[in-house]
PDB file of C-alpha atoms in Angstrom:
ATOM      1  CA  MET A 267     -80.905   3.222  78.759  1.00 49.00           C
ATOM      2  CA  LYS A 268     -79.597   6.011  76.546  1.00 49.00           C
ATOM      3  CA  PRO A 269     -78.522   4.781  73.058  1.00 53.00           C
ATOM      4  CA  PRO A 270     -74.842   5.336  72.200  1.00 52.00           C
ATOM      5  CA  GLY A 271     -74.025   8.492  70.399  1.00 55.00           C
ATOM      6  CA  ARG A 272     -72.262   8.877  67.090  1.00 52.00           C
ATOM      7  CA  ARG A 273     -68.851   9.127  68.739  1.00 52.00           C
ATOM      8  CA  GLY A 274     -69.383   5.888  70.659  1.00 52.00           C
ATOM      9  CA  LEU A 275     -70.413   4.046  67.519  1.00 47.00           C
ATOM     10  CA  LEU A 276     -67.289   5.219  65.691  1.00 48.00           C
ATOM     11  CA  PHE A 277     -65.096   4.093  68.573  1.00 51.00           C
ATOM     12  CA  ALA A 278     -66.712   0.650  68.695  1.00 50.00           C
ATOM     13  CA  GLY A 279     -66.337   0.281  64.944  1.00 52.00           C
ATOM     14  CA  ALA A 280     -62.643   1.208  65.068  1.00 50.00           C
ATOM     15  CA  CYS A 281     -62.029  -1.367  67.790  1.00 49.00           C
ATOM     16  CA  ALA A 282     -63.774  -4.024  65.741  1.00 49.00           C
ATOM     17  CA  LEU A 283     -61.642  -3.186  62.688  1.00 52.00           C
ATOM     18  CA  LEU A 284     -58.415  -3.343  64.677  1.00 50.00           C
ATOM     19  CA  LEU A 285     -59.446  -6.698  66.145  1.00 49.00           C
ATOM     20  CA  ALA A 286     -60.245  -8.054  62.707  1.00 51.00           C
ATOM     21  CA  ALA A 287     -56.917  -6.790  61.339  1.00 50.00           C
ATOM     22  CA  PHE A 288     -55.067  -8.453  64.201  1.00 49.00           C
ATOM     23  CA  TYR A 289     -56.643 -11.846  63.457  1.00 47.00           C
ATOM     24  CA  LEU A 290     -55.990 -11.414  59.715  1.00 48.00           C
ATOM     25  CA  VAL A 291     -52.277 -10.724  60.251  1.00 48.00           C
ATOM     26  CA  ALA A 292     -52.037 -13.639  62.710  1.00 49.00           C
ATOM     27  CA  ALA A 293     -53.557 -15.945  60.112  1.00 50.00           C
ATOM     28  CA  LEU A 294     -51.218 -14.715  57.382  1.00 46.00           C
ATOM     29  CA  VAL A 295     -47.975 -15.166  59.305  1.00 45.00           C
ATOM     30  CA  THR A 296     -48.799 -18.823  59.910  1.00 50.00           C
ATOM     31  CA  THR A 297     -49.076 -19.602  56.189  1.00 51.00           C
ATOM     32  CA  PRO A 298     -46.237 -20.286  53.731  1.00 54.00           C
ATOM     33  CA  LEU A 299     -47.417 -17.301  51.697  1.00 49.00           C
ATOM     34  CA  ALA A 300     -46.707 -14.835  54.517  1.00 50.00           C
ATOM     35  CA  PRO A 301     -43.663 -13.217  52.814  1.00 49.00           C
ATOM     36  CA  TYR A 302     -45.792 -12.491  49.728  1.00 49.00           C
ATOM     37  CA  LEU A 303     -49.020 -11.386  51.455  1.00 50.00           C
ATOM     38  CA  LEU A 304     -47.687  -9.171  54.235  1.00 47.00           C
ATOM     39  CA  PRO A 305     -46.859  -5.563  53.413  1.00 50.00           C
ATOM     40  CA  PRO A 306     -43.154  -4.654  53.467  1.00 49.00           C
ATOM     41  CA  LEU A 307     -43.400  -2.911  56.825  1.00 44.00           C
ATOM     42  CA  ALA A 308     -44.646  -6.121  58.420  1.00 45.00           C
ATOM     43  CA  LEU A 309     -41.319  -7.800  57.677  1.00 48.00           C
ATOM     44  CA  SER A 310     -38.675  -6.626  60.137  1.00 58.00           C
ATOM     45  CA  LEU A 311     -35.482  -5.474  58.404  1.00 62.00           C
ATOM     46  CA  PRO A 312     -32.323  -4.190  60.047  1.00 67.00           C
ATOM     47  CA  CYS A 313     -31.547  -0.555  59.745  1.00 70.00           C
ATOM     48  CA  LEU A 314     -29.708   0.487  56.612  1.00 65.00           C
ATOM     49  CA  PRO A 315     -26.026   0.654  57.574  1.00 66.00           C
ATOM     50  CA  ALA A 316     -24.324   3.999  57.471  1.00 66.00           C
ATOM     51  CA  VAL A 317     -21.740   4.540  54.728  1.00 63.00           C
ATOM     52  CA  ALA A 318     -18.784   6.065  56.527  1.00 66.00           C
ATOM     53  CA  ALA A 319     -16.086   5.923  53.854  1.00 61.00           C
ATOM     54  CA  PRO A 320     -15.986   8.750  51.315  1.00 63.00           C
ATOM     55  CA  ALA A 321     -17.212   8.005  47.807  1.00 58.00           C
ATOM     56  CA  GLY A 322     -14.487   6.709  45.517  1.00 53.00           C
ATOM     57  CA  SER A 323     -12.564   4.974  48.315  1.00 53.00           C
ATOM     58  CA  GLY A 324     -12.819   1.634  46.542  1.00 56.00           C
ATOM     59  CA  TYR A 325     -12.728  -1.631  48.474  1.00 54.00           C
ATOM     60  CA  GLY A 326     -10.222  -0.284  50.956  1.00 58.00           C
ATOM     61  CA  ALA A 327      -9.294  -3.384  52.906  1.00 61.00           C
ATOM     62  CA  PRO A 328      -6.540  -5.460  51.268  1.00 59.00           C
ATOM     63  CA  GLY A 329      -7.850  -8.527  49.511  1.00 64.00           C
ATOM     64  CA  LEU A 330     -11.434  -7.351  48.936  1.00 65.00           C
ATOM     65  CA  ALA A 331     -10.716  -6.441  45.324  1.00 66.00           C
ATOM     66  CA  ALA A 332      -9.281  -9.908  44.701  1.00 67.00           C
ATOM     67  CA  LEU A 333     -12.354 -11.499  46.267  1.00 67.00           C
ATOM     68  CA  ALA A 334     -14.577  -9.395  44.016  1.00 64.00           C
ATOM     69  CA  ASP A 335     -12.601 -10.392  40.922  1.00 67.00           C
ATOM     70  CA  ALA A 336     -12.798 -14.068  41.836  1.00 67.00           C
ATOM     71  CA  ALA A 337     -16.545 -13.836  42.471  1.00 66.00           C
ATOM     72  CA  VAL A 338     -17.139 -12.224  39.077  1.00 65.00           C
ATOM     73  CA  GLU A 339     -14.941 -14.815  37.349  1.00 62.00           C
ATOM     74  CA  TYR A 340     -16.855 -17.794  38.713  1.00 58.00           C
ATOM     75  CA  ALA A 341     -20.283 -16.150  38.436  1.00 53.00           C
ATOM     76  CA  THR A 342     -19.978 -15.171  34.788  1.00 59.00           C
ATOM     77  CA  THR A 343     -18.144 -18.103  33.212  1.00 63.00           C
ATOM     78  CA  GLY A 344     -18.548 -21.842  33.006  1.00 66.00           C
ATOM     79  CA  THR A 345     -15.173 -22.204  34.688  1.00 63.00           C
ATOM     80  CA  VAL A 346     -15.246 -24.036  37.999  1.00 63.00           C
ATOM     81  CA  PRO A 347     -12.418 -24.912  40.400  1.00 67.00           C
ATOM     82  CA  GLN A 348     -10.895 -28.382  40.212  1.00 78.00           C
ATOM     83  CA  GLN A 349     -11.984 -29.151  43.763  1.00 90.00           C
ATOM     84  CA  SER A 350     -15.497 -29.679  45.078  1.00 90.00           C
ATOM     85  CA  ARG A 351     -17.211 -27.312  47.477  1.00 91.00           C
ATOM     86  CA  ASP A 352     -16.610 -29.669  50.419  1.00 94.00           C
ATOM     87  CA  GLU A 353     -12.926 -29.978  49.525  1.00 95.00           C
ATOM     88  CA  ILE A 354     -12.457 -26.224  49.233  1.00 93.00           C
ATOM     89  CA  SER A 355     -14.300 -25.741  52.532  1.00 94.00           C
ATOM     90  CA  LEU A 356     -11.787 -28.006  54.285  1.00 96.00           C
ATOM     91  CA  SER A 357      -8.895 -25.779  53.204  1.00 95.00           C
ATOM     92  CA  LEU A 358     -10.922 -22.624  53.827  1.00 94.00           C
ATOM     93  CA  ALA A 359     -11.326 -23.575  57.482  1.00 95.00           C
ATOM     94  CA  VAL A 360      -7.535 -23.455  57.878  1.00 96.00           C
ATOM     95  CA  LEU A 361      -7.280 -20.216  55.916  1.00 95.00           C
ATOM     96  CA  ARG A 362      -9.900 -18.597  58.130  1.00 93.00           C
ATOM     97  CA  ARG A 363      -8.054 -19.696  61.241  1.00 94.00           C
ATOM     98  CA  ARG A 364      -4.495 -18.850  60.149  1.00 94.00           C
ATOM     99  CA  ALA A 365      -4.751 -16.108  57.497  1.00 92.00           C
ATOM    100  CA  PRO A 366      -2.860 -14.109  56.538  1.00 93.00           C
ATOM    101  CA  LEU A 367      -0.391 -16.895  55.915  1.00 96.00           C
ATOM    102  CA  ARG A 368       2.311 -18.082  53.532  1.00 97.00           C
ATOM    103  CA  LEU A 369       0.726 -20.486  51.051  1.00 97.00           C
ATOM    104  CA  LEU A 370       2.604 -22.505  48.423  1.00 98.00           C
ATOM    105  CA  VAL A 371       0.384 -24.046  45.751  1.00 98.00           C
ATOM    106  CA  PHE A 372       1.688 -26.734  43.415  1.00 98.00           C
ATOM    107  CA  GLY A 373      -0.033 -26.012  40.118  1.00 97.00           C
ATOM    108  CA  LEU A 374      -1.868 -23.230  38.321  1.00 97.00           C
ATOM    109  CA  GLY A 375      -5.492 -23.894  37.503  1.00 92.00           C
ATOM    110  CA  HIS A 376      -9.030 -22.618  37.319  1.00 90.00           C
ATOM    111  CA  ASP A 377      -8.945 -22.187  41.094  1.00 91.00           C
ATOM    112  CA  SER A 378      -5.778 -20.067  41.258  1.00 94.00           C
ATOM    113  CA  ARG A 379      -7.740 -16.821  41.548  1.00 92.00           C
ATOM    114  CA  LEU A 380      -9.666 -18.394  44.404  1.00 91.00           C
ATOM    115  CA  TRP A 381      -6.612 -19.360  46.473  1.00 94.00           C
ATOM    116  CA  HIS A 382      -5.106 -15.931  45.872  1.00 94.00           C
ATOM    117  CA  ALA A 383      -8.321 -14.222  46.985  1.00 92.00           C
ATOM    118  CA  LEU A 384      -8.845 -16.398  50.071  1.00 93.00           C
ATOM    119  CA  ASN A 385      -5.474 -15.349  51.504  1.00 93.00           C
ATOM    120  CA  PRO A 386      -5.817 -11.551  51.685  1.00 89.00           C
ATOM    121  CA  SER A 387      -2.707  -9.765  52.934  1.00 90.00           C
ATOM    122  CA  GLY A 388      -0.872 -13.101  52.839  1.00 94.00           C
ATOM    123  CA  ALA A 389       1.737 -14.469  50.442  1.00 96.00           C
ATOM    124  CA  THR A 390       0.466 -16.973  47.863  1.00 97.00           C
ATOM    125  CA  VAL A 391       2.900 -18.492  45.368  1.00 97.00           C
ATOM    126  CA  PHE A 392       2.148 -20.978  42.575  1.00 98.00           C
ATOM    127  CA  LEU A 393       4.489 -23.519  40.932  1.00 98.00           C
ATOM    128  CA  GLU A 394       3.524 -24.763  37.444  1.00 98.00           C
ATOM    129  CA  GLU A 395       5.328 -27.256  35.200  1.00 98.00           C
ATOM    130  CA  ASP A 396       3.444 -26.857  31.895  1.00 97.00           C
ATOM    131  CA  PRO A 397       4.835 -23.880  29.899  1.00 97.00           C
ATOM    132  CA  ALA A 398       1.770 -23.540  27.641  1.00 97.00           C
ATOM    133  CA  TRP A 399      -0.698 -23.610  30.537  1.00 97.00           C
ATOM    134  CA  TYR A 400       1.530 -21.258  32.518  1.00 97.00           C
ATOM    135  CA  ARG A 401       1.281 -18.666  29.743  1.00 97.00           C
ATOM    136  CA  VAL A 402      -2.511 -19.063  29.507  1.00 96.00           C
ATOM    137  CA  VAL A 403      -3.130 -18.549  33.219  1.00 95.00           C
ATOM    138  CA  ARG A 404      -0.622 -15.711  33.537  1.00 95.00           C
ATOM    139  CA  ALA A 405      -2.260 -13.908  30.613  1.00 95.00           C
ATOM    140  CA  ARG A 406      -5.663 -14.168  32.302  1.00 92.00           C
ATOM    141  CA  SER A 407      -4.403 -13.373  35.809  1.00 93.00           C
ATOM    142  CA  PRO A 408      -1.141 -11.418  35.596  1.00 93.00           C
ATOM    143  CA  PHE A 409      -1.389 -10.457  39.271  1.00 93.00           C
ATOM    144  CA  LEU A 410      -0.704 -14.038  40.417  1.00 95.00           C
ATOM    145  CA  ARG A 411       2.789 -14.743  41.744  1.00 97.00           C
ATOM    146  CA  ALA A 412       3.701 -17.862  39.780  1.00 97.00           C
ATOM    147  CA  HIS A 413       6.884 -19.645  38.704  1.00 97.00           C
ATOM    148  CA  LEU A 414       7.528 -22.096  35.891  1.00 98.00           C
ATOM    149  CA  VAL A 415       9.412 -25.091  37.309  1.00 98.00           C
ATOM    150  CA  ALA A 416      10.865 -28.364  36.029  1.00 97.00           C
ATOM    151  CA  TYR A 417      10.506 -31.894  37.422  1.00 98.00           C
ATOM    152  CA  ARG A 418      12.979 -34.758  37.022  1.00 97.00           C
ATOM    153  CA  THR A 419      10.495 -37.535  37.738  1.00 98.00           C
ATOM    154  CA  ARG A 420       8.029 -39.487  35.595  1.00 98.00           C
ATOM    155  CA  LEU A 421       4.889 -41.193  36.815  1.00 98.00           C
ATOM    156  CA  ASP A 422       6.033 -44.540  35.444  1.00 98.00           C
ATOM    157  CA  GLN A 423       9.047 -44.303  37.814  1.00 98.00           C
ATOM    158  CA  ALA A 424       6.867 -43.992  40.922  1.00 98.00           C
ATOM    159  CA  ASP A 425       7.089 -47.593  42.111  1.00 98.00           C
ATOM    160  CA  ARG A 426      10.864 -47.708  41.667  1.00 98.00           C
ATOM    161  CA  LEU A 427      11.342 -44.378  43.441  1.00 98.00           C
ATOM    162  CA  HIS A 428       9.212 -45.548  46.342  1.00 98.00           C
ATOM    163  CA  ALA A 429      11.124 -48.804  46.628  1.00 97.00           C
ATOM    164  CA  THR A 430      14.638 -47.357  46.344  1.00 97.00           C
ATOM    165  CA  TYR A 431      14.612 -43.836  47.854  1.00 97.00           C
ATOM    166  CA  LYS A 432      16.146 -45.210  51.090  1.00 96.00           C
ATOM    167  CA  ASP A 433      19.217 -46.152  49.061  1.00 97.00           C
ATOM    168  CA  TYR A 434      19.936 -42.432  48.637  1.00 97.00           C
ATOM    169  CA  PRO A 435      21.228 -40.903  51.897  1.00 95.00           C
ATOM    170  CA  ALA A 436      20.345 -37.452  50.569  1.00 96.00           C
ATOM    171  CA  CYS A 437      16.660 -38.458  50.561  1.00 97.00           C
ATOM    172  CA  LEU A 438      16.584 -39.436  54.239  1.00 95.00           C
ATOM    173  CA  PRO A 439      15.968 -37.363  57.376  1.00 92.00           C
ATOM    174  CA  GLY A 440      19.208 -36.130  58.840  1.00 84.00           C
ATOM    175  CA  SER A 441      20.852 -35.238  55.538  1.00 69.00           C
ATOM    176  CA  GLY A 442      20.293 -31.579  56.365  1.00 65.00           C
ATOM    177  CA  GLY A 443      21.362 -31.908  59.996  1.00 64.00           C
ATOM    178  CA  ASN A 444      19.265 -32.259  63.170  1.00 70.00           C
ATOM    179  CA  GLY A 445      16.791 -34.595  61.531  1.00 70.00           C
ATOM    180  CA  THR A 446      15.960 -32.208  58.670  1.00 81.00           C
ATOM    181  CA  LEU A 447      16.537 -32.624  54.950  1.00 90.00           C
ATOM    182  CA  ARG A 448      18.295 -30.405  52.467  1.00 93.00           C
ATOM    183  CA  VAL A 449      16.114 -29.514  49.497  1.00 97.00           C
ATOM    184  CA  ARG A 450      17.858 -26.623  47.795  1.00 97.00           C
ATOM    185  CA  GLY A 451      20.653 -27.915  45.589  1.00 97.00           C
ATOM    186  CA  ASN A 452      20.003 -31.524  46.653  1.00 97.00           C
ATOM    187  CA  TRP A 453      20.462 -33.033  43.199  1.00 96.00           C
ATOM    188  CA  ALA A 454      21.609 -36.329  44.788  1.00 97.00           C
ATOM    189  CA  CYS A 455      18.059 -37.140  45.887  1.00 98.00           C
ATOM    190  CA  PRO A 456      15.855 -37.914  42.850  1.00 98.00           C
ATOM    191  CA  LEU A 457      12.758 -36.814  44.774  1.00 98.00           C
ATOM    192  CA  ALA A 458      14.083 -33.384  45.759  1.00 98.00           C
ATOM    193  CA  LEU A 459      12.911 -30.322  43.839  1.00 98.00           C
ATOM    194  CA  HIS A 460      16.416 -28.926  44.064  1.00 97.00           C
ATOM    195  CA  ASN A 461      16.242 -26.040  41.581  1.00 97.00           C
ATOM    196  CA  LEU A 462      13.160 -24.030  42.554  1.00 98.00           C
ATOM    197  CA  PRO A 463      13.197 -20.223  42.746  1.00 97.00           C
ATOM    198  CA  PRO A 464      15.126 -19.001  45.819  1.00 96.00           C
ATOM    199  CA  GLU A 465      12.035 -17.559  47.517  1.00 97.00           C
ATOM    200  CA  VAL A 466      10.589 -21.060  47.836  1.00 97.00           C
ATOM    201  CA  TYR A 467      13.494 -22.156  50.029  1.00 97.00           C
ATOM    202  CA  GLU A 468      13.862 -18.851  51.857  1.00 96.00           C
ATOM    203  CA  THR A 469      10.213 -18.716  52.979  1.00 96.00           C
ATOM    204  CA  GLU A 470       8.812 -20.714  55.867  1.00 96.00           C
ATOM    205  CA  TRP A 471       5.464 -21.904  54.468  1.00 97.00           C
ATOM    206  CA  ASP A 472       2.429 -22.248  56.706  1.00 97.00           C
ATOM    207  CA  MET A 473       0.371 -24.224  54.213  1.00 98.00           C
ATOM    208  CA  PHE A 474       0.941 -26.323  51.099  1.00 98.00           C
ATOM    209  CA  MET A 475      -1.683 -27.196  48.509  1.00 98.00           C
ATOM    210  CA  ILE A 476      -0.501 -30.089  46.301  1.00 98.00           C
ATOM    211  CA  ASP A 477      -2.785 -30.285  43.280  1.00 97.00           C
ATOM    212  CA  ALA A 478      -0.078 -30.667  40.636  1.00 97.00           C
ATOM    213  CA  PRO A 479       1.902 -31.590  38.650  1.00 98.00           C
ATOM    214  CA  LYS A 480       0.028 -33.875  36.270  1.00 97.00           C
ATOM    215  CA  GLY A 481      -0.199 -37.473  37.383  1.00 97.00           C
ATOM    216  CA  TYR A 482      -2.541 -39.321  35.055  1.00 96.00           C
ATOM    217  CA  PHE A 483      -0.292 -40.620  32.238  1.00 97.00           C
ATOM    218  CA  ALA A 484       3.046 -42.421  32.184  1.00 97.00           C
ATOM    219  CA  ALA A 485       5.228 -39.549  30.976  1.00 97.00           C
ATOM    220  CA  ALA A 486       3.701 -37.022  33.390  1.00 98.00           C
ATOM    221  CA  PRO A 487       5.926 -35.856  36.274  1.00 98.00           C
ATOM    222  CA  GLY A 488       3.615 -37.257  38.936  1.00 98.00           C
ATOM    223  CA  ARG A 489       3.403 -35.794  42.439  1.00 98.00           C
ATOM    224  CA  MET A 490       6.107 -37.869  44.076  1.00 98.00           C
ATOM    225  CA  ALA A 491       8.666 -35.032  44.220  1.00 98.00           C
ATOM    226  CA  ALA A 492       6.077 -32.439  45.259  1.00 98.00           C
ATOM    227  CA  ILE A 493       5.011 -34.611  48.203  1.00 98.00           C
ATOM    228  CA  TRP A 494       8.609 -35.345  49.296  1.00 98.00           C
ATOM    229  CA  THR A 495       9.582 -31.667  49.023  1.00 98.00           C
ATOM    230  CA  ALA A 496       6.555 -30.442  50.976  1.00 98.00           C
ATOM    231  CA  ALA A 497       7.296 -32.988  53.705  1.00 98.00           C
ATOM    232  CA  ALA A 498      10.954 -31.953  53.852  1.00 97.00           C
ATOM    233  CA  LEU A 499      10.181 -28.237  54.089  1.00 97.00           C
ATOM    234  CA  ALA A 500       7.511 -28.832  56.733  1.00 97.00           C
ATOM    235  CA  ARG A 501       9.942 -30.860  58.875  1.00 95.00           C
ATOM    236  CA  ALA A 502      12.436 -27.981  58.824  1.00 93.00           C
ATOM    237  CA  ARG A 503       9.974 -25.377  60.145  1.00 94.00           C
ATOM    238  CA  ARG A 504      11.495 -23.131  62.826  1.00 90.00           C
ATOM    239  CA  GLY A 505       8.590 -20.849  63.700  1.00 84.00           C
ATOM    240  CA  GLU A 506       5.574 -21.485  65.878  1.00 85.00           C
ATOM    241  CA  GLY A 507       2.828 -23.859  64.884  1.00 90.00           C
ATOM    242  CA  ASP A 508       2.679 -26.779  62.506  1.00 96.00           C
ATOM    243  CA  THR A 509       2.483 -26.894  58.714  1.00 98.00           C
ATOM    244  CA  ASP A 510      -0.856 -27.682  57.067  1.00 98.00           C
ATOM    245  CA  VAL A 511      -0.478 -29.804  53.937  1.00 98.00           C
ATOM    246  CA  PHE A 512      -3.381 -30.558  51.600  1.00 98.00           C
ATOM    247  CA  LEU A 513      -3.055 -33.253  48.938  1.00 98.00           C
ATOM    248  CA  HIS A 514      -5.630 -33.645  46.176  1.00 98.00           C
ATOM    249  CA  ASP A 515      -6.465 -36.694  44.042  1.00 97.00           C
ATOM    250  CA  VAL A 516      -5.843 -39.232  46.795  1.00 98.00           C
ATOM    251  CA  ASP A 517      -8.164 -41.594  44.932  1.00 97.00           C
ATOM    252  CA  ARG A 518      -5.068 -42.390  42.841  1.00 98.00           C
ATOM    253  CA  ARG A 519      -2.639 -45.038  44.070  1.00 98.00           C
ATOM    254  CA  VAL A 520       0.578 -43.009  43.698  1.00 98.00           C
ATOM    255  CA  GLU A 521      -0.752 -40.051  45.666  1.00 98.00           C
ATOM    256  CA  ARG A 522      -1.956 -42.320  48.487  1.00 98.00           C
ATOM    257  CA  THR A 523       1.268 -44.349  48.597  1.00 98.00           C
ATOM    258  CA  PHE A 524       3.609 -41.357  48.740  1.00 98.00           C
ATOM    259  CA  ALA A 525       1.367 -39.504  51.210  1.00 98.00           C
ATOM    260  CA  GLU A 526       1.474 -42.455  53.605  1.00 98.00           C
ATOM    261  CA  GLU A 527       5.269 -42.691  53.205  1.00 98.00           C
ATOM    262  CA  PHE A 528       6.225 -39.023  53.559  1.00 98.00           C
ATOM    263  CA  LEU A 529       3.282 -37.101  55.047  1.00 98.00           C
ATOM    264  CA  CYS A 530       2.354 -39.945  57.426  1.00 98.00           C
ATOM    265  CA  ASP A 531      -1.013 -41.312  58.478  1.00 97.00           C
ATOM    266  CA  LYS A 532      -0.454 -40.237  62.063  1.00 96.00           C
ATOM    267  CA  TYR A 533      -0.329 -36.614  60.950  1.00 97.00           C
ATOM    268  CA  ARG A 534      -3.508 -36.847  58.864  1.00 98.00           C
ATOM    269  CA  VAL A 535      -6.156 -34.776  60.621  1.00 98.00           C
ATOM    270  CA  GLY A 536      -8.961 -34.728  58.080  1.00 97.00           C
ATOM    271  CA  GLY A 537     -10.160 -35.352  54.595  1.00 97.00           C
ATOM    272  CA  THR A 538     -13.154 -35.240  52.312  1.00 97.00           C
ATOM    273  CA  GLY A 539     -13.773 -36.408  48.781  1.00 97.00           C
ATOM    274  CA  ARG A 540     -10.383 -36.693  47.069  1.00 97.00           C
ATOM    275  CA  LEU A 541      -8.584 -34.359  49.494  1.00 98.00           C
ATOM    276  CA  TRP A 542      -6.472 -35.278  52.531  1.00 98.00           C
ATOM    277  CA  HIS A 543      -5.334 -32.828  55.200  1.00 98.00           C
ATOM    278  CA  PHE A 544      -2.116 -33.326  57.157  1.00 98.00           C
ATOM    279  CA  ARG A 545      -0.773 -31.211  60.016  1.00 98.00           C
ATOM    280  CA  ILE A 546       2.961 -31.811  60.211  1.00 97.00           C
ATOM    281  CA  PRO A 547       5.003 -30.748  63.245  1.00 96.00           C
ATOM    282  CA  PRO A 548       8.602 -29.618  62.780  1.00 94.00           C
ATOM    283  CA  VAL A 549      11.229 -32.194  63.605  1.00 90.00           C
ATOM    284  CA  SER A 550      12.554 -29.907  66.363  1.00 83.00           C
ATOM    285  CA  ARG A 551       9.407 -30.646  68.396  1.00 80.00           C
ATOM    286  CA  ARG A 552       9.131 -34.356  67.715  1.00 72.00           C
ATOM    287  CA  GLY A 553      11.932 -35.621  69.937  1.00 61.00           C
ATOM    288  CA  ASP A 554      12.297 -38.773  67.838  1.00 51.00           C
ATOM    289  CA  ALA A 555      14.426 -37.629  64.918  1.00 48.00           C
ATOM    290  CA  LYS A 556      17.203 -40.166  65.411  1.00 47.00           C
ATOM    291  CA  ALA A 557      14.859 -43.066  66.101  1.00 43.00           C
ATOM    292  CA  ALA A 558      12.692 -42.308  63.097  1.00 49.00           C
ATOM    293  CA  ALA A 559      15.623 -42.047  60.715  1.00 49.00           C
ATOM    294  CA  GLY A 560      16.185 -45.790  60.819  1.00 52.00           C
ATOM    295  CA  GLY A 561      12.551 -46.875  60.841  1.00 64.00           C
ATOM    296  CA  ARG A 562      10.443 -48.526  58.199  1.00 84.00           C
ATOM    297  CA  ARG A 563       9.067 -45.135  57.314  1.00 89.00           C
ATOM    298  CA  PRO A 564      11.836 -42.670  58.192  1.00 93.00           C
ATOM    299  CA  PHE A 565       9.618 -39.599  57.732  1.00 95.00           C
ATOM    300  CA  CYS A 566       7.019 -40.854  60.199  1.00 94.00           C
TER     301      CYS A 566
END
């Protein structure tokens, strides 16, 4: 038999090297060190996306700049939102589904930039009762649409207000006609926020976030009036869909008691941590306005 020539030996050697390389790569990809041992080309990456917009166009889409500002704020400071990640995610699910929407937030806080950024192209308005804190937040974030408001209630009045609000006809469904309640100018109801900026009453809100006013010491306003007012405005909705209402700090007795009275357990659709989520239908679609008005819990 004729011995293989030089070309045949080279071919056999190349095949052996390729076979050895194949087994080496197969062994590497089955180890935890694969990402560090394999060359970059062995890791499949998507193609680099084309940049279509001209240089200097900025973020372009409305809201992206606000998202960038919020990301930088939370990444470079020790400031964190008042709510946990799970709590924020609960509200974010509604924002993703309904945005852009009209969002009314009770309170300015470390998370105000976040709520503003998560509602791009929407309308986000904040109501704050503390003048000093209002000035601090507005100085840091002058782009926020925020109003300084006053409350008539005190936390140490909560039990009395809960026990006696039915004695005030202006606090009960039907005072505004057709099962609704009048909020604007309703000074006769001690729970009504009757003197808010006009845009609050003239806007049909899709979502409320109640995380203020303060409710942890006797002289604080408490959230009784905020809860009643959100419930009243949600009942009066005329457009399509329901109103999503989020209430924070439900680990506290007053928040739980007033939520059960005015936002109603039967409308509670979720919750996590210290946050409850209600989805409140307008009274025009309930069909029970007159019956409910005389019930143990007239709002429910």
